[in-house]
Short mmCIF file of C-alpha atoms and ligand atoms in Angstrom, two decimals:
data_model
loop_
_atom_site.label_atom_id
_atom_site.label_comp_id
_atom_site.label_asym_id
_atom_site.label_seq_id
_atom_site.Cartn_x
_atom_site.Cartn_y
_atom_site.Cartn_z
CA MET A 1 -0.08 -0.26 0.11
CA PRO A 2 1.46 3.15 -0.80
CA ALA A 3 2.34 5.76 1.61
CA LYS A 4 3.49 9.11 2.33
CA VAL A 5 5.51 10.10 4.67
CA ILE A 6 7.45 13.64 5.29
CA VAL A 7 10.05 13.60 7.79
CA ASP A 8 10.51 17.40 8.55
CA PRO A 9 13.22 18.62 9.87
CA LEU A 10 16.04 16.26 9.52
CA THR A 11 18.83 17.65 11.38
CA ARG A 12 22.56 17.48 12.27
CA ILE A 13 23.22 19.26 8.71
CA GLU A 14 23.78 22.35 8.31
CA GLY A 15 21.46 24.55 6.87
CA HIS A 16 17.81 24.18 5.52
CA LEU A 17 17.29 21.47 3.02
CA GLY A 18 13.94 19.48 1.87
CA ILE A 19 13.90 16.33 1.04
CA GLU A 20 10.70 14.77 -0.79
CA ALA A 21 10.46 10.67 -2.10
CA VAL A 22 8.46 8.64 -3.86
CA VAL A 23 8.49 5.21 -2.16
CA ASP A 24 6.74 2.55 -4.15
CA GLY A 25 7.30 -1.26 -3.45
CA GLY A 26 9.20 -0.47 -0.36
CA LYS A 27 11.97 1.55 -2.07
CA VAL A 28 12.51 5.40 -3.44
CA VAL A 29 11.41 5.54 -7.02
CA GLU A 30 11.68 9.61 -7.28
CA ALA A 31 13.34 11.97 -5.32
CA ARG A 32 13.78 16.04 -4.72
CA CYS A 33 15.85 17.59 -2.83
CA ALA A 34 15.19 21.52 -2.24
CA GLY A 35 17.48 24.34 -0.20
CA THR A 36 14.85 25.57 1.22
CA LEU A 37 16.82 29.23 2.67
CA TYR A 38 17.22 31.88 0.21
CA ARG A 39 20.91 34.37 0.94
CA GLY A 40 20.92 36.34 -1.42
CA PHE A 41 24.88 37.26 -1.69
CA GLU A 42 25.63 37.65 -4.99
CA GLN A 43 23.26 40.70 -5.25
CA ILE A 44 24.96 41.93 -1.97
CA LEU A 45 28.34 41.95 -3.71
CA ALA A 46 27.51 43.88 -6.61
CA GLY A 47 29.03 47.69 -6.33
CA ARG A 48 31.43 46.86 -4.29
CA ASP A 49 35.14 47.19 -3.54
CA PRO A 50 36.42 44.11 -5.49
CA LEU A 51 39.20 42.95 -2.20
CA ASP A 52 35.51 43.16 0.22
CA ALA A 53 34.38 39.90 -1.46
CA VAL A 54 37.59 37.85 0.19
CA GLN A 55 35.55 38.79 3.37
CA ILE A 56 31.63 39.12 2.64
CA THR A 57 32.24 35.31 0.92
CA GLN A 58 33.23 34.02 3.89
CA ARG A 59 29.69 34.72 5.66
CA PHE A 60 28.10 32.16 3.26
CA CYS A 61 29.08 29.84 5.92
CA GLY A 62 31.08 29.67 9.19
CA VAL A 63 31.89 25.59 8.61
CA CYS A 64 33.76 26.37 5.42
CA PRO A 65 35.10 30.33 5.19
CA THR A 66 38.26 29.27 4.37
CA ALA A 67 37.26 27.88 1.41
CA HIS A 68 35.39 30.88 0.40
CA ALA A 69 38.43 32.86 0.97
CA LEU A 70 40.79 31.05 -1.08
CA ALA A 71 38.50 31.17 -3.63
CA SER A 72 37.65 34.25 -3.62
CA ALA A 73 41.52 35.33 -3.31
CA GLN A 74 42.20 33.29 -6.25
CA CYS A 75 39.75 34.69 -7.94
CA LEU A 76 41.07 38.18 -7.78
CA ASP A 77 44.42 37.24 -7.99
CA LYS A 78 43.37 35.91 -11.72
CA ALA A 79 41.43 39.14 -12.67
CA LEU A 80 44.31 41.55 -11.16
CA GLY A 81 47.55 39.11 -12.81
CA ILE A 82 49.06 38.12 -9.51
CA MET A 83 50.78 34.56 -7.55
CA PRO A 84 51.32 34.60 -4.15
CA PRO A 85 55.01 34.20 -3.28
CA HIS A 86 56.22 31.06 -1.58
CA ASN A 87 55.31 32.08 1.13
CA GLY A 88 51.98 33.20 0.55
CA ARG A 89 50.92 29.61 -0.88
CA ILE A 90 52.12 27.43 1.91
CA ILE A 91 50.61 29.58 4.20
CA ARG A 92 47.19 29.70 2.42
CA ASN A 93 47.67 25.81 2.34
CA LEU A 94 48.14 25.61 6.24
CA ILE A 95 44.96 27.76 7.19
CA GLN A 96 42.56 25.89 4.58
CA GLY A 97 44.17 22.21 5.55
CA ALA A 98 43.72 22.86 9.27
CA ASN A 99 39.92 23.84 8.03
CA TYR A 100 39.68 20.61 6.07
CA ILE A 101 40.41 18.46 8.38
CA GLN A 102 38.31 20.22 11.62
CA SER A 103 35.26 20.08 9.16
CA HIS A 104 35.51 16.45 8.22
CA ILE A 105 36.19 15.78 12.01
CA LEU A 106 33.06 17.68 12.59
CA HIS A 107 31.05 15.88 10.12
CA PHE A 108 31.88 12.48 10.90
CA TYR A 109 31.67 12.90 14.91
CA HIS A 110 28.61 15.30 15.34
CA LEU A 111 26.66 15.21 12.37
CA ALA A 112 26.96 11.30 10.98
CA ALA A 113 28.38 8.99 13.19
CA LEU A 114 25.15 9.07 15.99
CA ASP A 115 23.41 7.56 12.47
CA PHE A 116 24.93 4.55 13.46
CA VAL A 117 25.91 4.59 16.70
CA ARG A 118 23.38 4.67 19.85
CA GLY A 119 24.20 7.66 22.30
CA PRO A 120 23.18 8.02 25.90
CA GLU A 121 20.22 8.38 27.41
CA PHE A 122 20.56 12.16 27.51
CA PRO A 123 20.50 15.38 25.30
CA PRO A 124 21.55 16.51 23.34
CA PHE A 125 21.70 12.42 22.01
CA ILE A 126 18.12 12.46 22.90
CA PRO A 127 15.56 12.77 21.04
CA ARG A 128 16.76 10.58 18.72
CA PHE A 129 15.79 8.70 15.39
CA GLU A 130 15.70 5.14 16.43
CA ALA A 131 17.32 3.48 13.70
CA ASP A 132 18.95 -0.27 12.99
CA TYR A 133 21.64 0.44 15.69
CA ARG A 134 24.38 -2.95 14.91
CA LEU A 135 27.10 -1.70 17.31
CA PRO A 136 28.00 -3.62 20.93
CA ASP A 137 27.05 -1.34 23.51
CA LYS A 138 30.66 -1.13 24.41
CA VAL A 139 31.74 0.07 21.30
CA SER A 140 29.17 2.58 20.97
CA GLN A 141 30.70 4.33 24.62
CA GLU A 142 33.38 4.35 22.68
CA ILE A 143 32.17 6.02 19.95
CA VAL A 144 30.62 8.48 21.88
CA SER A 145 33.44 9.61 24.08
CA HIS A 146 35.40 10.46 20.93
CA TYR A 147 32.22 12.40 20.22
CA VAL A 148 33.07 14.78 23.50
CA GLN A 149 37.02 14.02 22.26
CA ALA A 150 36.37 15.86 19.10
CA LEU A 151 35.66 18.71 19.90
CA HIS A 152 38.30 19.48 21.51
CA ILE A 153 40.30 18.32 18.74
CA ARG A 154 38.46 21.07 16.38
CA LEU A 155 39.36 23.27 18.46
CA LYS A 156 42.82 22.62 18.43
CA ALA A 157 41.76 22.44 14.56
CA HIS A 158 40.61 25.86 14.43
CA GLU A 159 43.81 27.24 16.40
CA MET A 160 45.85 26.04 13.99
CA SER A 161 44.24 28.14 11.60
CA ALA A 162 43.73 30.91 13.95
CA VAL A 163 47.45 31.12 14.54
CA PHE A 164 47.99 31.66 10.26
CA SER A 165 44.65 33.54 9.44
CA GLY A 166 44.26 35.87 12.47
CA LYS A 167 40.76 34.01 13.81
CA MET A 168 38.60 31.74 13.24
CA PRO A 169 35.98 31.41 11.83
CA HIS A 170 35.80 34.12 8.72
CA CYS A 171 39.51 34.52 8.51
CA ALA A 172 41.38 37.96 8.13
CA SER A 173 44.63 37.37 6.94
CA VAL A 174 43.81 36.23 3.21
CA VAL A 175 44.41 38.44 0.50
CA PRO A 176 44.78 38.63 -2.57
CA GLY A 177 48.32 38.24 -3.93
CA GLY A 178 49.02 35.82 -0.48
CA VAL A 179 48.34 36.44 3.31
CA THR A 180 49.14 39.25 5.38
CA VAL A 181 50.58 37.41 8.43
CA THR A 182 54.32 37.58 9.60
CA PRO A 183 55.84 34.05 9.81
CA ALA A 184 58.17 33.56 12.74
CA VAL A 185 59.17 30.57 14.78
CA ASP A 186 56.51 30.32 17.46
CA LYS A 187 53.47 29.88 14.90
CA VAL A 188 55.15 27.28 13.17
CA THR A 189 56.09 25.32 16.55
CA THR A 190 52.14 26.58 17.85
CA PHE A 191 50.82 25.00 14.81
CA LEU A 192 53.18 21.80 14.32
CA TRP A 193 52.36 20.56 17.90
CA ARG A 194 48.32 21.13 17.44
CA LEU A 195 49.00 18.83 14.35
CA LYS A 196 50.67 16.47 16.18
CA GLU A 197 47.57 15.81 17.98
CA LEU A 198 45.39 16.21 15.22
CA ARG A 199 47.17 13.04 13.06
CA GLU A 200 47.53 10.90 16.09
CA PHE A 201 43.47 11.52 16.50
CA ILE A 202 42.59 11.04 12.86
CA ASP A 203 45.31 7.84 12.93
CA ASN A 204 44.24 6.39 16.21
CA ILE A 205 40.78 7.14 16.67
CA TYR A 206 38.96 8.68 13.37
CA ILE A 207 40.03 6.26 10.68
CA PRO A 208 39.54 3.47 13.24
CA ASP A 209 36.22 4.66 14.32
CA VAL A 210 34.95 5.41 10.66
CA MET A 211 36.13 1.55 10.02
CA THR A 212 34.47 -0.14 12.90
CA ILE A 213 31.09 1.40 11.42
CA ALA A 214 31.92 0.12 7.80
CA GLY A 215 32.58 -3.19 8.96
CA VAL A 216 29.41 -3.60 10.69
CA TYR A 217 27.18 -1.60 8.71
CA ARG A 218 28.39 -3.18 5.56
CA ASP A 219 25.22 -2.99 3.29
CA TYR A 220 26.09 0.92 3.25
CA ALA A 221 28.81 0.02 0.77
CA GLU A 222 26.02 -1.13 -1.38
CA ILE A 223 23.58 1.81 -0.60
CA GLY A 224 23.54 5.66 -1.78
CA ARG A 225 25.43 5.49 -4.96
CA GLY A 226 24.67 8.46 -6.67
CA CYS A 227 25.60 9.17 -10.03
CA ARG A 228 28.77 7.67 -10.51
CA ARG A 229 30.10 10.75 -12.09
CA PHE A 230 32.50 12.81 -9.94
CA LEU A 231 34.17 16.37 -10.32
CA SER A 232 37.23 17.76 -8.59
CA TYR A 233 38.81 21.53 -8.84
CA GLY A 234 41.54 20.39 -6.85
CA ALA A 235 43.18 21.84 -3.66
CA PHE A 236 46.48 22.75 -2.01
CA ASP A 237 48.77 24.39 -4.71
CA LEU A 238 52.73 22.78 -4.86
CA ASP A 239 53.43 25.12 -7.47
CA ALA A 240 52.70 28.82 -8.88
CA GLU A 241 51.57 27.83 -12.19
CA PRO A 242 49.43 30.60 -13.09
CA ASP A 243 46.90 27.81 -15.39
CA VAL A 244 44.80 26.44 -12.57
CA GLY A 245 44.39 23.83 -15.29
CA LYS A 246 48.15 22.91 -15.21
CA ARG A 247 48.82 23.57 -11.50
CA ALA A 248 50.06 21.01 -9.31
CA ARG A 249 48.23 20.41 -6.65
CA LEU A 250 48.24 17.90 -3.66
CA PHE A 251 44.53 17.30 -4.85
CA GLN A 252 44.50 17.18 -8.60
CA MET A 253 41.73 19.01 -10.78
CA GLY A 254 39.98 16.34 -12.81
CA ARG A 255 36.76 14.35 -13.77
CA VAL A 256 35.80 10.30 -13.82
CA VAL A 257 33.45 9.40 -15.75
CA ASP A 258 32.95 5.61 -16.01
CA GLY A 259 35.98 4.88 -13.79
CA LYS A 260 38.39 7.20 -16.70
CA LEU A 261 39.98 10.41 -15.76
CA LEU A 262 39.36 12.98 -18.23
CA PRO A 263 39.64 16.98 -17.89
CA VAL A 264 37.61 19.65 -16.47
CA ASP A 265 37.52 22.79 -19.13
CA PRO A 266 35.70 25.48 -16.77
CA SER A 267 33.97 27.06 -19.72
CA LYS A 268 31.41 23.71 -19.90
CA ILE A 269 29.83 24.98 -16.78
CA ALA A 270 26.64 25.66 -16.61
CA GLU A 271 23.82 26.69 -14.02
CA ASP A 272 20.58 25.32 -14.77
CA VAL A 273 17.12 27.06 -12.85
CA LYS A 274 14.26 24.97 -14.82
CA PHE A 275 13.23 23.74 -11.64
CA SER A 276 15.16 26.51 -9.22
CA TRP A 277 13.15 29.45 -8.15
CA TYR A 278 15.18 31.93 -10.32
CA ARG A 279 14.03 34.04 -13.25
CA GLU A 280 13.47 31.53 -16.34
CA GLY A 281 16.29 31.16 -18.91
CA PRO A 282 18.79 28.35 -20.76
CA PRO A 283 21.49 27.27 -18.60
CA ALA A 284 23.88 29.78 -18.35
CA HIS A 285 27.74 29.84 -17.60
CA PRO A 286 28.90 31.54 -14.18
CA SER A 287 30.27 34.76 -15.62
CA LYS A 288 27.06 35.43 -17.49
CA GLU A 289 23.93 33.89 -15.49
CA THR A 290 21.76 36.38 -13.24
CA THR A 291 20.29 34.97 -9.68
CA GLU A 292 16.68 36.51 -10.19
CA PRO A 293 14.46 35.39 -7.20
CA ASP A 294 11.01 34.61 -8.65
CA ARG A 295 9.16 32.18 -5.54
CA SER A 296 6.33 32.06 -7.69
CA LYS A 297 7.73 30.24 -10.65
CA ALA A 298 5.15 26.86 -11.67
CA GLY A 299 7.07 23.69 -11.10
CA ALA A 300 10.18 25.43 -9.24
CA TYR A 301 10.92 23.64 -6.03
CA SER A 302 14.49 24.78 -4.62
CA TRP A 303 16.47 28.00 -3.87
CA LEU A 304 19.46 25.91 -5.31
CA LYS A 305 20.22 26.15 -8.91
CA ALA A 306 21.34 23.11 -10.53
CA PRO A 307 24.94 23.01 -11.86
CA ARG A 308 25.64 21.12 -14.67
CA TYR A 309 29.11 20.22 -16.62
CA ASP A 310 28.36 19.55 -20.06
CA GLY A 311 25.02 19.33 -19.33
CA ALA A 312 25.80 16.25 -16.81
CA ALA A 313 25.48 16.29 -13.19
CA TYR A 314 28.27 15.99 -10.92
CA GLU A 315 29.12 14.36 -7.30
CA VAL A 316 31.98 16.89 -5.84
CA GLY A 317 33.58 16.02 -2.26
CA PRO A 318 35.62 14.14 -0.85
CA LEU A 319 34.56 10.86 -2.81
CA ALA A 320 35.17 12.87 -6.15
CA ARG A 321 38.28 13.78 -4.75
CA ALA A 322 39.86 10.49 -3.80
CA MET A 323 38.37 9.13 -7.21
CA VAL A 324 40.10 11.68 -9.44
CA ASN A 325 43.49 11.82 -7.55
CA THR A 326 43.60 7.87 -7.83
CA ALA A 327 42.18 6.57 -11.07
CA ASP A 328 45.93 7.13 -12.24
CA GLY A 329 47.94 7.21 -9.43
CA ALA A 330 47.73 11.42 -9.27
CA ASN A 331 48.04 10.56 -4.95
CA PRO A 332 49.90 7.64 -4.50
CA ALA A 333 49.47 8.40 -0.18
CA LEU A 334 45.58 8.46 -1.28
CA ALA A 335 45.63 5.70 -3.12
CA LYS A 336 47.62 3.17 -0.76
CA ALA A 337 45.12 4.28 2.11
CA ILE A 338 42.14 3.37 0.25
CA ASP A 339 43.33 0.37 -1.46
CA GLY A 340 44.17 -1.18 2.76
CA ALA A 341 40.95 0.19 3.72
CA LEU A 342 39.04 -1.85 1.28
CA THR A 343 41.29 -4.92 1.26
CA GLN A 344 40.54 -4.60 5.43
CA LEU A 345 37.01 -4.32 4.68
CA ARG A 346 36.88 -6.95 1.86
CA LEU A 347 35.40 -4.18 -0.07
CA LYS A 348 35.98 -3.85 -4.14
CA ARG A 349 36.48 -0.21 -5.37
CA GLU A 350 33.15 0.03 -6.48
CA ASN A 351 31.88 0.09 -3.04
CA LEU A 352 33.41 3.30 -2.92
CA CYS A 353 30.43 4.86 -4.71
CA SER A 354 28.25 4.40 -1.36
CA VAL A 355 27.58 5.82 2.24
CA MET A 356 30.32 4.59 3.86
CA GLY A 357 32.75 4.43 0.53
CA ARG A 358 32.18 8.51 1.65
CA HIS A 359 33.12 8.28 5.02
CA LEU A 360 36.04 6.62 3.81
CA ALA A 361 37.25 8.89 1.48
CA ARG A 362 36.79 11.68 3.94
CA ALA A 363 38.68 10.04 6.62
CA LEU A 364 41.91 9.06 4.67
CA GLU A 365 41.74 12.06 2.93
CA ALA A 366 41.87 14.06 6.62
CA LYS A 367 45.59 11.61 6.77
CA ALA A 368 47.13 12.45 3.60
CA LEU A 369 46.40 16.14 3.57
CA ALA A 370 47.81 15.75 7.45
CA ASP A 371 50.97 14.49 6.44
CA ALA A 372 51.40 16.85 3.96
CA MET A 373 50.87 19.59 5.96
CA ALA A 374 53.61 18.72 8.54
CA ASP A 375 56.09 19.01 5.74
CA TRP A 376 54.66 22.12 4.30
CA VAL A 377 54.71 23.72 7.52
CA LEU A 378 58.63 23.14 7.66
CA GLN A 379 58.85 25.01 4.23
CA ILE A 380 58.26 28.49 5.48
CA ARG A 381 61.22 30.82 5.31
CA LEU A 382 60.99 33.24 7.73
CA ASP A 383 63.12 36.02 6.43
CA GLU A 384 61.10 35.89 2.57
CA PRO A 385 57.66 37.89 1.73
CA VAL A 386 53.90 36.40 2.22
CA ALA A 387 52.12 38.21 -0.32
CA VAL A 388 52.88 40.46 -3.86
CA GLY A 389 51.50 43.83 -4.40
CA HIS A 390 48.57 45.14 -6.90
CA LYS A 391 46.97 47.51 -8.78
CA MET A 392 43.30 47.59 -9.31
CA PRO A 393 42.49 47.97 -12.93
CA GLU A 394 39.66 49.85 -13.69
CA SER A 395 38.01 46.37 -15.83
CA ALA A 396 39.30 42.85 -15.46
CA SER A 397 37.57 39.10 -14.85
CA GLY A 398 38.01 36.60 -12.46
CA VAL A 399 37.56 33.00 -11.58
CA GLY A 400 38.81 30.76 -8.64
CA LEU A 401 38.16 27.36 -8.79
CA TRP A 402 39.30 25.44 -5.70
CA ASP A 403 37.68 22.50 -3.99
CA ALA A 404 36.05 23.19 -0.25
CA PRO A 405 35.93 20.25 2.32
CA ARG A 406 32.64 19.29 0.77
CA GLY A 407 33.82 19.94 -2.69
CA ALA A 408 34.52 21.59 -5.94
CA LEU A 409 33.32 25.51 -5.35
CA GLY A 410 33.90 28.40 -7.80
CA HIS A 411 33.70 31.95 -7.58
CA TRP A 412 33.68 34.51 -10.61
CA ILE A 413 33.87 38.05 -10.47
CA ALA A 414 33.65 40.79 -12.98
CA ILE A 415 35.38 44.26 -11.93
CA ARG A 416 33.81 47.12 -13.68
CA ASN A 417 34.98 50.96 -12.77
CA GLN A 418 37.35 49.20 -10.07
CA LYS A 419 33.65 47.83 -8.15
CA ILE A 420 32.18 44.40 -8.73
CA GLU A 421 29.56 44.53 -11.34
CA ARG A 422 28.68 40.54 -10.82
CA TYR A 423 30.14 38.19 -8.64
CA GLN A 424 28.36 34.15 -8.98
CA ALA A 425 29.70 31.39 -6.67
CA VAL A 426 28.71 27.68 -7.79
CA VAL A 427 29.48 25.94 -4.24
CA PRO A 428 29.37 22.49 -3.40
CA THR A 429 25.96 21.56 -2.30
CA THR A 430 24.63 22.83 -4.99
CA TRP A 431 26.26 20.50 -7.35
CA ASN A 432 25.40 17.98 -5.07
CA ALA A 433 21.88 18.99 -3.53
CA SER A 434 21.25 20.60 -7.21
CA PRO A 435 17.42 19.87 -8.37
CA HIS A 436 16.27 18.49 -11.30
CA ASP A 437 17.15 19.95 -14.32
CA SER A 438 15.80 20.65 -17.98
CA LYS A 439 16.42 17.51 -19.20
CA GLY A 440 14.87 16.16 -16.20
CA GLN A 441 18.07 14.87 -14.85
CA PRO A 442 17.91 14.58 -10.86
CA GLY A 443 20.19 15.97 -8.78
CA PRO A 444 23.61 13.89 -7.33
CA MET A 445 21.48 13.25 -3.92
CA GLU A 446 18.59 12.62 -5.88
CA GLU A 447 20.21 10.14 -7.50
CA ALA A 448 21.71 8.44 -4.55
CA LEU A 449 18.37 7.95 -2.96
CA LEU A 450 17.07 6.36 -5.90
CA GLY A 451 16.15 2.92 -5.51
CA THR A 452 17.22 2.68 -1.66
CA PRO A 453 15.25 -0.04 0.36
CA VAL A 454 13.19 1.72 2.64
CA LYS A 455 11.77 -0.85 5.62
CA ASP A 456 9.57 1.33 7.24
CA GLU A 457 7.89 4.45 5.54
CA ASN A 458 7.49 5.28 9.41
CA ASN A 459 11.11 5.36 9.86
CA PRO A 460 13.18 6.21 6.94
CA PHE A 461 16.35 6.21 8.43
CA GLU A 462 17.92 4.53 5.66
CA VAL A 463 17.06 8.38 3.75
CA ALA A 464 18.63 10.55 6.70
CA ARG A 465 21.94 8.06 5.85
CA ILE A 466 22.18 8.65 2.21
CA VAL A 467 21.49 12.63 2.81
CA ARG A 468 23.86 12.96 5.57
CA SER A 469 27.13 10.67 3.48
CA PHE A 470 27.37 13.53 1.37
CA ASP A 471 27.88 16.06 4.12
CA PRO A 472 25.42 18.93 2.59
CA CYS A 473 25.50 22.32 3.96
CA ILE A 474 21.66 23.11 4.42
CA ALA A 475 19.47 22.21 6.91
CA CYS A 476 17.32 19.64 5.73
CA ALA A 477 13.75 18.04 5.82
CA VAL A 478 12.95 15.12 4.33
CA HIS A 479 9.82 14.04 2.67
CA LEU A 480 9.06 10.61 1.65
CA VAL A 481 5.94 10.41 -1.07
CA THR A 482 3.96 7.48 -2.46
CA SER A 483 3.03 8.36 -6.13
CA ARG A 484 -0.67 8.68 -4.70
CA GLY A 485 0.80 11.05 -2.07
CA ARG A 486 -1.25 9.95 0.73
CA LEU A 487 0.18 11.31 3.89
CA LEU A 488 0.94 8.74 6.32
CA ALA A 489 3.30 10.09 9.31
CA THR A 490 5.14 12.96 10.04
CA ALA A 491 8.20 12.74 11.80
CA ARG A 492 10.85 14.86 13.53
CA VAL A 493 14.60 13.23 12.95
CA VAL A 494 17.41 14.58 15.04
NI1 LIG B 501 29.03 25.48 4.27
FE1 LIG B 501 30.55 24.46 2.17
C1 LIG B 501 32.39 23.25 2.30
C2 LIG B 501 31.65 25.42 0.92
S1 LIG B 501 29.25 24.01 1.57
S2 LIG B 501 30.38 24.21 4.19
O1 LIG B 501 32.93 22.56 2.20
O2 LIG B 501 32.30 25.99 -0.32
O3 LIG B 501 28.41 23.97 -0.34
MG1 LIG B 502 25.45 30.74 -6.73
#
């Protein structure tokens, strides 16, 4: 008997999101992701001093402000025709690296692990969504103790970013041309001590906990597969090559489709607004598109646009980076860690395209990055500059392509009369949680829900686990709807 189930809100994510799924015969046959919050930042930026963009865009989000600072600064670097010197590049990487690891630990322990681990019987662990918790009590208790430990470790990671960025969140020192912080021995040692603690936490607690959960919830290495097209702009510059497509990065730029590594041509990115609450128009490149809200638009169901690459939906994020960086061995350390984890879990490479694959990719990437940061911090040259100067041109345009913790992040700027004429950002969750497009193609999260067995429409925890594996940066409501649309129940999910 078809049933309509509404779960609203789905918490433990960042921001505001609604999900509506059609369940028939015990499986999801149709799904819709709706971003339910209008922000309007792109309009706020128009007419301002271009240098303000690095500060204003960080206010998109308190979780990934560093990525916006970096994408925006690189967008301006491009527009101004400058590149940071050695120290500027290294220090930007360190500020961003600490924030990546903080974000991954936040996601696992404070947003996602409680989907699989029964917490204690007091707030904030109750009220909770009663799922099929499978871990023995002792193991659950240990992981819950790591929940608390992870809060302290995230503080250390914030301190690491702040050593070089002035403060966290919303860093002060990132500017076009580099950074404004003066390198000094005490900053390097402060950073290194905290990095040591972070690496111990990742190696001895985070990765083992993800492996424990992945070993017990083996069916979650089969579901939530998604669109299996992956896009990454890459992150963490290793040289100063002006062409971002050729620049060496710790995590390389690329796409993977059908297991094949392919290049990225940024001119093929376009945002489709067929099902978005924006004025109708054909899919347009971010350097040309408009953002004109139209809440009354018929058929629309999301404030998110639908970014597409050459007309196709792409998953972005740690799993996409894992795919892009292991397809041809671009990052041997990450490839070795992923192969080792899959062997230990007796899983195949195709199992990476799953809920557990996303959690594994995030944890193993945290290790690869923390290990690289230990080398970078020692590459700071105390007697060298951290930034180059610039002269603001009358007119210019630029693009910053940089992977945030949650995936491919692009900022596009047009400058006219030394002011921002237009600014567009296409952020990771816009890719992953995008609505359908004019070809009727679902977004990656929508596609990941298709075919998901839902054992009990009154308790659709499978959907929550899939949605959270993407680490969406939008608060979330899940609506499960039958083809007949009969309301069966409303559940609050915590
Ligand atoms: Ni608000 Fe973010 C990241 C960016 S999300 S957390 O990572 O950019 O789309
Ligand atoms: Mg945008």
